[in-house]
XYZ file of C-alpha atoms in Angstrom:
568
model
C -2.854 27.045 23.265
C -3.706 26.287 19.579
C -6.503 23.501 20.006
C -4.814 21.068 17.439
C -1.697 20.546 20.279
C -1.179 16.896 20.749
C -0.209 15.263 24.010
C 0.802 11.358 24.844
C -2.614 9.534 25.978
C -1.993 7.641 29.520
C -4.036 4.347 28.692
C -5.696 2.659 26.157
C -9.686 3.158 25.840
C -12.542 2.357 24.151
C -14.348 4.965 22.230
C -18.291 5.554 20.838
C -19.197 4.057 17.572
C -19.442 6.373 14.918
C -22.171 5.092 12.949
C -20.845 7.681 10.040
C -17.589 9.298 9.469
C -17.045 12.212 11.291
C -14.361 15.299 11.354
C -10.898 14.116 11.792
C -9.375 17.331 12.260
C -9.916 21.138 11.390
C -6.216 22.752 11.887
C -5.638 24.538 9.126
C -5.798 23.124 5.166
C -5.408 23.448 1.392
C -9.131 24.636 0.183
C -10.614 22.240 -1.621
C -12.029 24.726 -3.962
C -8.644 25.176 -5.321
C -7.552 25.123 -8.531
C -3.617 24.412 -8.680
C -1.575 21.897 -9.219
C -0.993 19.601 -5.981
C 0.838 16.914 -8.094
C 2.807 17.676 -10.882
C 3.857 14.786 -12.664
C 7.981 14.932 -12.830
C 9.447 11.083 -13.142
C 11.251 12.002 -16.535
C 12.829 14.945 -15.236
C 13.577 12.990 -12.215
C 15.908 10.501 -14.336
C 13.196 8.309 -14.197
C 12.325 6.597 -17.712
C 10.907 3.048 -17.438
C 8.246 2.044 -19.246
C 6.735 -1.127 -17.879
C 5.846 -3.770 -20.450
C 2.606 -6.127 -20.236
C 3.490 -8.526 -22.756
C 0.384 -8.523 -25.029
C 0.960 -10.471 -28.129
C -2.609 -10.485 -29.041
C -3.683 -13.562 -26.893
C -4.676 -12.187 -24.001
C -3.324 -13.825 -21.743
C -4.439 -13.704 -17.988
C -1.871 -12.041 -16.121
C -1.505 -8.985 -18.810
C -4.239 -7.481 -17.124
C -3.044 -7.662 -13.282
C 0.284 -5.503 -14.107
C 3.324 -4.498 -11.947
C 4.305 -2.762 -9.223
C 7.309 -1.516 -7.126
C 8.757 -0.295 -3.855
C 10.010 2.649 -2.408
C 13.053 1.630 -0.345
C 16.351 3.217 0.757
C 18.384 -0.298 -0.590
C 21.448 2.243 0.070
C 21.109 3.109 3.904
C 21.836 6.736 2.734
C 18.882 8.165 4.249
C 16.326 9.101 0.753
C 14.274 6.579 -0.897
C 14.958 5.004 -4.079
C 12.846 3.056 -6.265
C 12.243 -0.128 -7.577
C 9.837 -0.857 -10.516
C 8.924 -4.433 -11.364
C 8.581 -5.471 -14.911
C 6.895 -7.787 -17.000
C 7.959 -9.596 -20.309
C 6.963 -10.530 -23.872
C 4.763 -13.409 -23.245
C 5.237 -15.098 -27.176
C 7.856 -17.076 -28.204
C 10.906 -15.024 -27.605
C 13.498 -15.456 -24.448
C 13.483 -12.863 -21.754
C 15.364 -9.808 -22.427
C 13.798 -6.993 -19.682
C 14.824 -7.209 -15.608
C 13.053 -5.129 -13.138
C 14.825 -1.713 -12.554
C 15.965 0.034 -9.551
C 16.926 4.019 -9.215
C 18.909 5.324 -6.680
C 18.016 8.744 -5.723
C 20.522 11.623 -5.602
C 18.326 14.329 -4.165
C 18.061 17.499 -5.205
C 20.512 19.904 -6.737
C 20.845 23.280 -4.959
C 18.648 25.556 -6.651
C 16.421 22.438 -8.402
C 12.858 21.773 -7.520
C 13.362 18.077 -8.718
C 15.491 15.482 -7.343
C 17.171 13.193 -9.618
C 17.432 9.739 -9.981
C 19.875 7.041 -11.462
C 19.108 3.968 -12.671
C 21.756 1.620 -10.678
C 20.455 -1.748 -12.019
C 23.430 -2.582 -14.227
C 26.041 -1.341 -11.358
C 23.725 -3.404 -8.586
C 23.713 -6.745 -11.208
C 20.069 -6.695 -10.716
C 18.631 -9.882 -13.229
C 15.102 -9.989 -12.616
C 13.821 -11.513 -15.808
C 10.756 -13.035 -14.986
C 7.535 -11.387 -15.672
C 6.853 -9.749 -12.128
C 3.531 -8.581 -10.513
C 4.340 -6.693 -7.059
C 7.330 -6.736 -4.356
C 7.190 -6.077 -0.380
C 9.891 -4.155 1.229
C 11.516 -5.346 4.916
C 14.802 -6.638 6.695
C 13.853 -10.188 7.346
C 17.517 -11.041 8.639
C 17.962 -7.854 11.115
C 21.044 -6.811 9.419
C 20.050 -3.278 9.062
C 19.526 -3.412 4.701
C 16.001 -3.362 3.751
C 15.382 -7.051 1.302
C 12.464 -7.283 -1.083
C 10.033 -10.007 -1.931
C 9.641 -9.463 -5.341
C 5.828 -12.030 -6.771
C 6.016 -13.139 -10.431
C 4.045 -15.323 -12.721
C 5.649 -18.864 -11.168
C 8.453 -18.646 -8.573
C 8.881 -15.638 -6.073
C 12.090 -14.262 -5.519
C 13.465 -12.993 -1.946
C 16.075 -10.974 -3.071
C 18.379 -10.124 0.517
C 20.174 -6.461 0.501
C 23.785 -6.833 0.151
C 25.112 -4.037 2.295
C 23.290 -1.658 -0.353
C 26.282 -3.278 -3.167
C 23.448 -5.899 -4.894
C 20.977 -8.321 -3.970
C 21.183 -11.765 -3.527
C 18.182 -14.343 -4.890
C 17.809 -16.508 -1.157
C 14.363 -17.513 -2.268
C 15.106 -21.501 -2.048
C 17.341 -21.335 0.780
C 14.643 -19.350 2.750
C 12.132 -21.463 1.552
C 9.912 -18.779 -0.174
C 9.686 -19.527 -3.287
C 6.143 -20.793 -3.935
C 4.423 -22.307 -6.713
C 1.545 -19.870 -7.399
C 0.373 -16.778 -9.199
C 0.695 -14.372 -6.381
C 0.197 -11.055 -6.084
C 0.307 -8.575 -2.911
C 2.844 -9.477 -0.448
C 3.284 -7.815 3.497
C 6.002 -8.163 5.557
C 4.867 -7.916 9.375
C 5.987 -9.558 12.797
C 2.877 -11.502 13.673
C 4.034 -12.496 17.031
C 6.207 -9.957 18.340
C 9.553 -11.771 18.600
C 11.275 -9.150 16.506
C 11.823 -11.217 13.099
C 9.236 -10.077 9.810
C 6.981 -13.004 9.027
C 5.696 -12.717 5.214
C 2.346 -12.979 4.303
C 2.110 -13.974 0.290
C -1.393 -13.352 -1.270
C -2.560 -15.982 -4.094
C -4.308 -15.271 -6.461
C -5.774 -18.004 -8.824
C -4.255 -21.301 -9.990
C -2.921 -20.319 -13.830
C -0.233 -20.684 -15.702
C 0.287 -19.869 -19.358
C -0.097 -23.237 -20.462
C -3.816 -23.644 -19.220
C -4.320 -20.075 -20.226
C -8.034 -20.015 -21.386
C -9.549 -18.017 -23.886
C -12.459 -15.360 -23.481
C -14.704 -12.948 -25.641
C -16.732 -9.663 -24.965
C -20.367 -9.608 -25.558
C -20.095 -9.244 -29.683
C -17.450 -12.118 -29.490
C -14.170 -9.917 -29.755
C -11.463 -11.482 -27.811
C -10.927 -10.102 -23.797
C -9.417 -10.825 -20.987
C -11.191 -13.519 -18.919
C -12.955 -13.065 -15.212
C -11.857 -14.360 -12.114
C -14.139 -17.438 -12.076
C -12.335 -18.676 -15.171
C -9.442 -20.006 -12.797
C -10.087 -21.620 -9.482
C -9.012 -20.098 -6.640
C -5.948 -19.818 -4.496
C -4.757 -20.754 -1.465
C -2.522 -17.849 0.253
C 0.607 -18.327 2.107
C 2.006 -17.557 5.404
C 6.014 -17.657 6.149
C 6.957 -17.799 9.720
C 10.569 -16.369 10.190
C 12.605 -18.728 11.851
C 15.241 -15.919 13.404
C 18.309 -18.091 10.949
C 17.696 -16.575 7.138
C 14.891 -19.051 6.502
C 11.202 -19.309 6.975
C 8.735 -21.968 7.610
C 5.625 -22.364 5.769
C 3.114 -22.446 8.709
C 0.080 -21.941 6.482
C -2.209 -25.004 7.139
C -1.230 -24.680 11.340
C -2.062 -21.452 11.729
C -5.827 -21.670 10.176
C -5.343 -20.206 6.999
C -7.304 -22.231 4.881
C -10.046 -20.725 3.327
C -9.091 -20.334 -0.431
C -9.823 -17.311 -2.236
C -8.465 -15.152 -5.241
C -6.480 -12.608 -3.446
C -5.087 -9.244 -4.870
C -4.464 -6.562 -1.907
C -3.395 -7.228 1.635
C -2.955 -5.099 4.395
C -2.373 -5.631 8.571
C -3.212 -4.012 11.476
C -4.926 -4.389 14.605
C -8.633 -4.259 14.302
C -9.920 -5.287 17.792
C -7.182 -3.665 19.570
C -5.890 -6.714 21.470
C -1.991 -6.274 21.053
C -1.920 -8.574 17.907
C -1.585 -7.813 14.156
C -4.576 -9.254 12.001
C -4.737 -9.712 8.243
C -7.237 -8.590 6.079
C -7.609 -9.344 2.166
C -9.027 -8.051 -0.504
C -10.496 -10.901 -2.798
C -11.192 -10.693 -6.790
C -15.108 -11.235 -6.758
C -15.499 -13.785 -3.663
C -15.756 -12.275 0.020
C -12.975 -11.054 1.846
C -11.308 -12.441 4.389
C -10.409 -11.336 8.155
C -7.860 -13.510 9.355
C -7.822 -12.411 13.289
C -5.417 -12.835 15.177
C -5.688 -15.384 18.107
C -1.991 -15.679 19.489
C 0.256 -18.670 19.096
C 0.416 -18.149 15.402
C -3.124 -19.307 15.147
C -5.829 -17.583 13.046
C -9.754 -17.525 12.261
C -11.132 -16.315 9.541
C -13.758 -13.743 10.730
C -15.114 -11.126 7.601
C -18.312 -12.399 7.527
C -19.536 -12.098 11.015
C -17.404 -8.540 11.567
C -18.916 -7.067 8.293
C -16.145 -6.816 6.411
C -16.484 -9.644 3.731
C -19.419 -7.737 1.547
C -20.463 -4.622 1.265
C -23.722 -3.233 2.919
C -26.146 -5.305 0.401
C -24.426 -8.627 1.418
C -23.130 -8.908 -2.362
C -19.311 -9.739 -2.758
C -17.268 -7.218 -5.098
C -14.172 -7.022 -7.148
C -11.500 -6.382 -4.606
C -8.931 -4.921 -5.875
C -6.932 -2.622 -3.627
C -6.825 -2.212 -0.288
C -5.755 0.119 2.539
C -5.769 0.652 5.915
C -5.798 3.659 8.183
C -7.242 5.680 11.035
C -9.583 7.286 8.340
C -12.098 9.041 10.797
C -9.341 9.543 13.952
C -10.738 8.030 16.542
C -8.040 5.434 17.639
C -8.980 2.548 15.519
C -8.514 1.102 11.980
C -10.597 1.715 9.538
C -10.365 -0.132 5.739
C -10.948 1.073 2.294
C -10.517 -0.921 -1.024
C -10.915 -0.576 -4.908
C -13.672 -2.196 -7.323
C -14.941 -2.927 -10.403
C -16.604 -0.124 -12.377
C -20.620 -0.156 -11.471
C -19.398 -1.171 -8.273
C -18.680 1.486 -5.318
C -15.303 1.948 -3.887
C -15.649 0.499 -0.221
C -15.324 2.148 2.871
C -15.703 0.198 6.188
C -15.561 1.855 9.371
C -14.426 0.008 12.522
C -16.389 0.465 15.528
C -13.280 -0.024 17.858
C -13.496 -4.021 18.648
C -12.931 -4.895 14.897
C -16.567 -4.635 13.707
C -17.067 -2.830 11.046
C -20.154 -0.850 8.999
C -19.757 0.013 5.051
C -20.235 3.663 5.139
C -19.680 4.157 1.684
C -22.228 5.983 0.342
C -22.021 8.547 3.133
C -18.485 9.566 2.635
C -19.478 10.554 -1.203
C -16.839 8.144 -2.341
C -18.519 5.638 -3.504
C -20.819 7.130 -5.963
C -17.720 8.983 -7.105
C -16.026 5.431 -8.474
C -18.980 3.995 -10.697
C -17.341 4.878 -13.794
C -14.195 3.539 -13.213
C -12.142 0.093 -11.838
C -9.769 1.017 -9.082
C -6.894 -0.789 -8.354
C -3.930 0.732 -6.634
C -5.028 2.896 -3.780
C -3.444 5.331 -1.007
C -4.576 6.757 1.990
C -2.009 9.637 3.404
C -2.503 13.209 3.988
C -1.938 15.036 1.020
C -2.019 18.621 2.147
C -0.504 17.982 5.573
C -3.861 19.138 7.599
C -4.035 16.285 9.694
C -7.203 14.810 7.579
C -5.809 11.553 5.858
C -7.092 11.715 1.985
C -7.164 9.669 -0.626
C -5.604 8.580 -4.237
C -7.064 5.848 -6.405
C -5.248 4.689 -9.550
C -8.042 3.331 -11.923
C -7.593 1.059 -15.340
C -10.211 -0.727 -16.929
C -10.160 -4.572 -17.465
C -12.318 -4.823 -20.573
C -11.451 -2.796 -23.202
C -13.581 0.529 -24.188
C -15.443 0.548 -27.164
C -14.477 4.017 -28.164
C -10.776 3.451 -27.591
C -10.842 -0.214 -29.462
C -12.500 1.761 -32.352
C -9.405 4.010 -32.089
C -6.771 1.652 -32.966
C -5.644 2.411 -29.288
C -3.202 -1.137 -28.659
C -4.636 -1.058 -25.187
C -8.172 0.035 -24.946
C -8.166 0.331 -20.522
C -7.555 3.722 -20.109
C -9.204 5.469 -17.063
C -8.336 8.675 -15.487
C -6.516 7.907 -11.684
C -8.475 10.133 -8.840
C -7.693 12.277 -6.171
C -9.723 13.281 -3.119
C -9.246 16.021 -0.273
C -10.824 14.595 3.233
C -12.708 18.110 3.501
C -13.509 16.890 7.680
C -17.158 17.268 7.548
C -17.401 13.838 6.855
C -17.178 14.103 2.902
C -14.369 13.753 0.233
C -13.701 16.653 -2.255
C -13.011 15.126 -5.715
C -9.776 17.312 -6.573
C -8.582 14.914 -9.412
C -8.073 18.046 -11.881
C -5.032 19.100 -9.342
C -3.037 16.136 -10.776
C -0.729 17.792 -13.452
C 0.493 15.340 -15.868
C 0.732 14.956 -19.868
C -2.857 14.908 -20.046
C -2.774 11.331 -21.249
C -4.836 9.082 -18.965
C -2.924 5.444 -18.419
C -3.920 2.157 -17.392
C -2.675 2.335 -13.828
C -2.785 -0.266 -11.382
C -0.643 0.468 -8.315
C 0.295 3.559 -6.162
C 3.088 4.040 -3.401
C 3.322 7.012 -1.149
C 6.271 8.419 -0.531
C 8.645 11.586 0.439
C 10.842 11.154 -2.075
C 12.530 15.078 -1.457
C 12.149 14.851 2.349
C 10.333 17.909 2.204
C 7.406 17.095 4.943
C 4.642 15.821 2.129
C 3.735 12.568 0.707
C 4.553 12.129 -2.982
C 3.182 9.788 -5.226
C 4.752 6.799 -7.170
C 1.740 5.323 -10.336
C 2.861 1.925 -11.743
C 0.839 1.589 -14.810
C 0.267 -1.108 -17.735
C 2.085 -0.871 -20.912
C 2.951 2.414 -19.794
C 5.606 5.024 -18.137
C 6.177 5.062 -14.590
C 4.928 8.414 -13.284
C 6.605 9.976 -10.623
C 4.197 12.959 -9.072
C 5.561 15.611 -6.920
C 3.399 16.918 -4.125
C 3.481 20.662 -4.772
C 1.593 21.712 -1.131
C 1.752 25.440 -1.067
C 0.114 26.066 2.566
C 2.203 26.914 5.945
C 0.717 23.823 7.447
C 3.449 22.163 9.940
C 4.442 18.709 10.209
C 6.319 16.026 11.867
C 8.044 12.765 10.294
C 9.143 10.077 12.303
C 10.926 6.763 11.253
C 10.799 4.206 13.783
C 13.187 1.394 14.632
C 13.192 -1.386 16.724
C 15.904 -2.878 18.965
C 17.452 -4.904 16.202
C 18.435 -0.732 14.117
C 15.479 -2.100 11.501
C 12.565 -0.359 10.707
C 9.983 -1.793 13.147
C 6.908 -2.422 10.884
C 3.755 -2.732 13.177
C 4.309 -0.507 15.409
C 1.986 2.194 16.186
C 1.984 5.682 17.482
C -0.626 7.098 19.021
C -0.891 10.925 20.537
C -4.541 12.661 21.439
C -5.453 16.585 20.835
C -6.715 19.002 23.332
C -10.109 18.026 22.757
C -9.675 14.312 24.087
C -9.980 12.447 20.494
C -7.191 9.871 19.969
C -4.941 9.483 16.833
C -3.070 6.626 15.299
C -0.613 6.183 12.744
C 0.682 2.918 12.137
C 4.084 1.491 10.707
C 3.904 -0.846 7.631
C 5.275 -0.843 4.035
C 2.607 -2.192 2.492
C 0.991 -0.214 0.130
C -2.533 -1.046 -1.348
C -1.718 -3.252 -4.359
C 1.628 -5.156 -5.358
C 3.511 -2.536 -3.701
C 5.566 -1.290 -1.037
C 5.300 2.980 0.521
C 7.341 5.116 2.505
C 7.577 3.165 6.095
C 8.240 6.516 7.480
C 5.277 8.268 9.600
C 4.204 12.083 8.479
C 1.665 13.441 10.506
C 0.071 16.700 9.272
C -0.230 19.258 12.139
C -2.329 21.766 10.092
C -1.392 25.428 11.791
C 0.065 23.962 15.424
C 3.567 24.770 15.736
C 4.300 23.489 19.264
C 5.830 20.369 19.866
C 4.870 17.166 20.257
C 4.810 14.636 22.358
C 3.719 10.981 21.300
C 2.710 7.377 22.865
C 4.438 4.357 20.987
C 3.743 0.523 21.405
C 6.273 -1.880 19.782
C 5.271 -5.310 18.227
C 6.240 -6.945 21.211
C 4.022 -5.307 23.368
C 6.190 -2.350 25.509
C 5.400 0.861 25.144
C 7.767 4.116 25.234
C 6.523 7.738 25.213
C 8.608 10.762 23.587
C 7.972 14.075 24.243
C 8.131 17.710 23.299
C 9.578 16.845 19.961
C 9.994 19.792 17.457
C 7.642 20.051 14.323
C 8.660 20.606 10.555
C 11.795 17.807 10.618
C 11.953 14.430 11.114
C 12.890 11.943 13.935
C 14.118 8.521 14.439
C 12.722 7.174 17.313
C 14.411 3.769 18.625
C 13.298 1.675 20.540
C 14.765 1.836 23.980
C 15.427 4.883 24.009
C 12.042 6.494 24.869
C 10.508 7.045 28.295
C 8.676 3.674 29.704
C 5.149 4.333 31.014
């Protein structure tokens, strides 16, 4: 039997500490040492033409620099993923005359390597004309449509999914509008009654008005830092179950303040309930664990996840989260400023985590650059989850300035191969493209051809929207699953878990969060490398049951709902 075969664990158990990050699996993969294209950059071709606008006028203000982002989400029930691309606005004098854009994908034409897109935003009567950061993808009524939560500079907008006709603005009647500059947004079902709670993360108190202004070093004007702004408080929604929410921030313990950009949930000490972690601009990071009752404590510090190894607090940026090292836990990475390492924390398996950085060679490999947008999926479909990291400086290069270039922040995005020796190949050269390096700030996985591999959507400053292709060539195999709970919605937080012949444990866990102001694929795609024999998996829902399928057939997907799986 082909030792990558996977079969359903019986129980839950505790594994050793790996004090650095190991193999995750050796089934079969695209050599690193190669030299073609693995992305080819196609979003024109696609049908795909925005170009996002930042709104500099020349007075740089704050929020220029942050950026949008979007969402992949099938707003049409048809089945493929479409796309929706926040925009910004000219921040001078003049009224509002942009709206965020959404593209309805046709698939492919027989014959055609690309699918195409349309942009539907006219036909939806999408008006989105304020100048918008990131969005957040999930059905927070349980009617089946998938909604967005779309952050801007002042008021958030919940837009609710109209049967897939249009969207609907509900943000006042729900109660989420809020009065702050956020940024990331997650939506999640903290305690397991079946209804998506949103967590909103703030960033700093600003508005144009109080915009401040900031010089380089030989007194040319730049954007200002972080500290310039005091910092904000986040936001957490409870969903009520009737359309609405209640802001239950202050009960439930969140009240550290802090000048949040990414945010991501899972569950780090493996007790049943979903904890939030966020990435914070310059300050420590927070750990907000999760203690039941819709009660919290802030725990980064003493868990090691608030600094890095030297006990110095970076520039989060991005952040993602993922069985990185496969063995049954989950395991964080995030984005910095350039000088400062990329982070990579590894959880010991009771939410205690070690900044292994240095060891996985990924760190050294982001001095030069500031990382924003980040994604960890499996590229080449060999069961070792790699990595993307779209990059963009925030003070402007000398070289570029002297060029006349409008917007001096350009940084070329990276790509690494998890080679499962414990390092990362840097394959960036693999990403085919115009050859023109943007100012990119977020990235969303995605299969946007349902082809078995993860393609990438790069939301970047000033800039086009690039749509890359995954062009795998190996034979690897695959599975895809999309999961959904009992109310037919897809059931974000729930995990799947299956273990290879060798006894180590895998996890893969639902969400649509994506690593800055973004929302991914909530569909599962677990590489298989060369095993071609069914699988069988172990699945625990957000409220706790569990369900096992089995012998399910590789290269396809599979909608797995709940109820309808084998109970333990």
């Amino acid at each position: 039997m082909d030792r990558c075969a996977i079969r359903p664990r019986s129980s839950w158990f505790p594994v050793a500490w790996l004090a650095l990050i190991v193999a995750a699996i050796s089934c079969g993969s695209e050599s690193v040492t190669d030299d073609t294209p693995l992305f080819v950059e196609t979003a024109l071709d696609a049908g795909i033409d925005f170009d996002h606008e930042h709104g500099g006028t020349g007075r740089y203000y704050y929020v220029e620099i942050m950026a949008g982002g979007g969402a992949w989400i099938d707003f049409d029930g048809d089945g493929d993923l479409d796309l929706y691309a926040v925009q910004g606005q000219n921040l001078g004098n003049a009224p509002p005359t942009l709206t965020d854009r959404i593209y309805r994908n046709l698939g492919a034409t027989p014959g055609e390597r690309v699918p195409r897109f349309e942009d539907a935003t006219e036909e939806l009567g999408l008006e989105m004309t304020g100048y918008g950061l990131g969005a957040a993808a999930g059905d927070f009524d349980n009617d089946g449509w998938t909604d967005l939560y779309v952050t801007q500079l002042g008021s958030n907008v919940l837009l609710r999914n109209d049967s897939g006709q249009g969207f609907e603005d509900v943000s006042a009647a729900a109660g989420v509008t809020g009065n702050e500059l956020s940024s990331s947004a997650a939506f999640v079902d903290l305690d397991g009654d079946g209804w998506l709670d949103l967590y909103v993360t703030n960033y700093l108190r600003y508005r144009l008005e109080s915009d401040k202004i900031c010089t380089d070093m030989v007194g040319l004007p730049e954007y200002c830092g972080p500290q310039s702004y005091e910092p904000e408080r986040d936001r957490l929604y409870r969903n009520r179950g009737d359309g609405t929410f209640e802001d239950v921030t202050r009960s439930a313990g969140i009240d550290v303040r802090g000048p949040g950009l990414g945010v991501v949930t899972a569950d780090f000490d493996r007790d049943g309930r979903l904890d939030i972690y966020v990435a914070n601009d310059q300050a420590a990071n927070h750990l907000w664990m999760n203690l039941g009752d819709f009660r919290f404590r802030e725990e980064g510090m003493i868990r090691g996840a608030a600094v890095d190894r030297n006990g110095k607090v970076e520039a989060s940026m991005g952040v993602e989260v993922a069985d990185l090292d496969a063995d049954g836990d989950e395991d964080l990475f995030m984005t910095h400023l350039i000088g400062e390492t990329n982070t990579l924390y590894l959880n010991d398996g009771s939410g205690y985590f070690a900044d292994v950085s240095l060891g996985s060679a990924l760190g050294q490999k982001s001095l030069r650059w500031t990382g924003f947008g980040c994604a960890l999926f499996d590229a080449d479909r060999d069961g070792r989850l790699d990595l993307f990291v779209a990059n963009g400086a925030v003070r402007a290069d000398p070289t570029q300035r002297s060029q006349g270039d409008p917007l001096p922040y350009r940084e070329p995005n990276l790509l690494f191969l998890n080679t499962g020796d414990g390092e990362f190949h840097d394959v960036s050269h693999r990403l085919l493209d115009s050859g023109v390096d943007q100012v990119s700030r977020a990235a969303a996985p995605g299969d946007v051809d349902d082809d078995g591999d993860l393609d990438l959507a790069v939301f970047n400053i000033g800039g086009p929207l690039q749509l890359y292709l995954n062009e795998t060539s190996n034979e690897n195999h695959w599975i895809g699953l999309r999961l959904l709970d009992s109310n037919g919605r897809d059931a974000q937080g729930a995990e799947v878990r299956w273990s290879d012949l060798e006894g180590r444990t895998f996890l893969r866990r639902v969400s649509s969060t994506a690593g800055y102001l973004s929302a991914r694929d909530p569909r599962l795609l677990i590489g298989l490398g060369s095993a071609d024999i069914p699988v069988d998996l172990d699945v625990r829902w957000t409220d706790g049951s569990r369900e096992f399928w089995q012998q399910l057939g590789v290269d396809r997907y599979h909608e797995l709902v709940q109820g309808e799986g084998t109970a333990p």
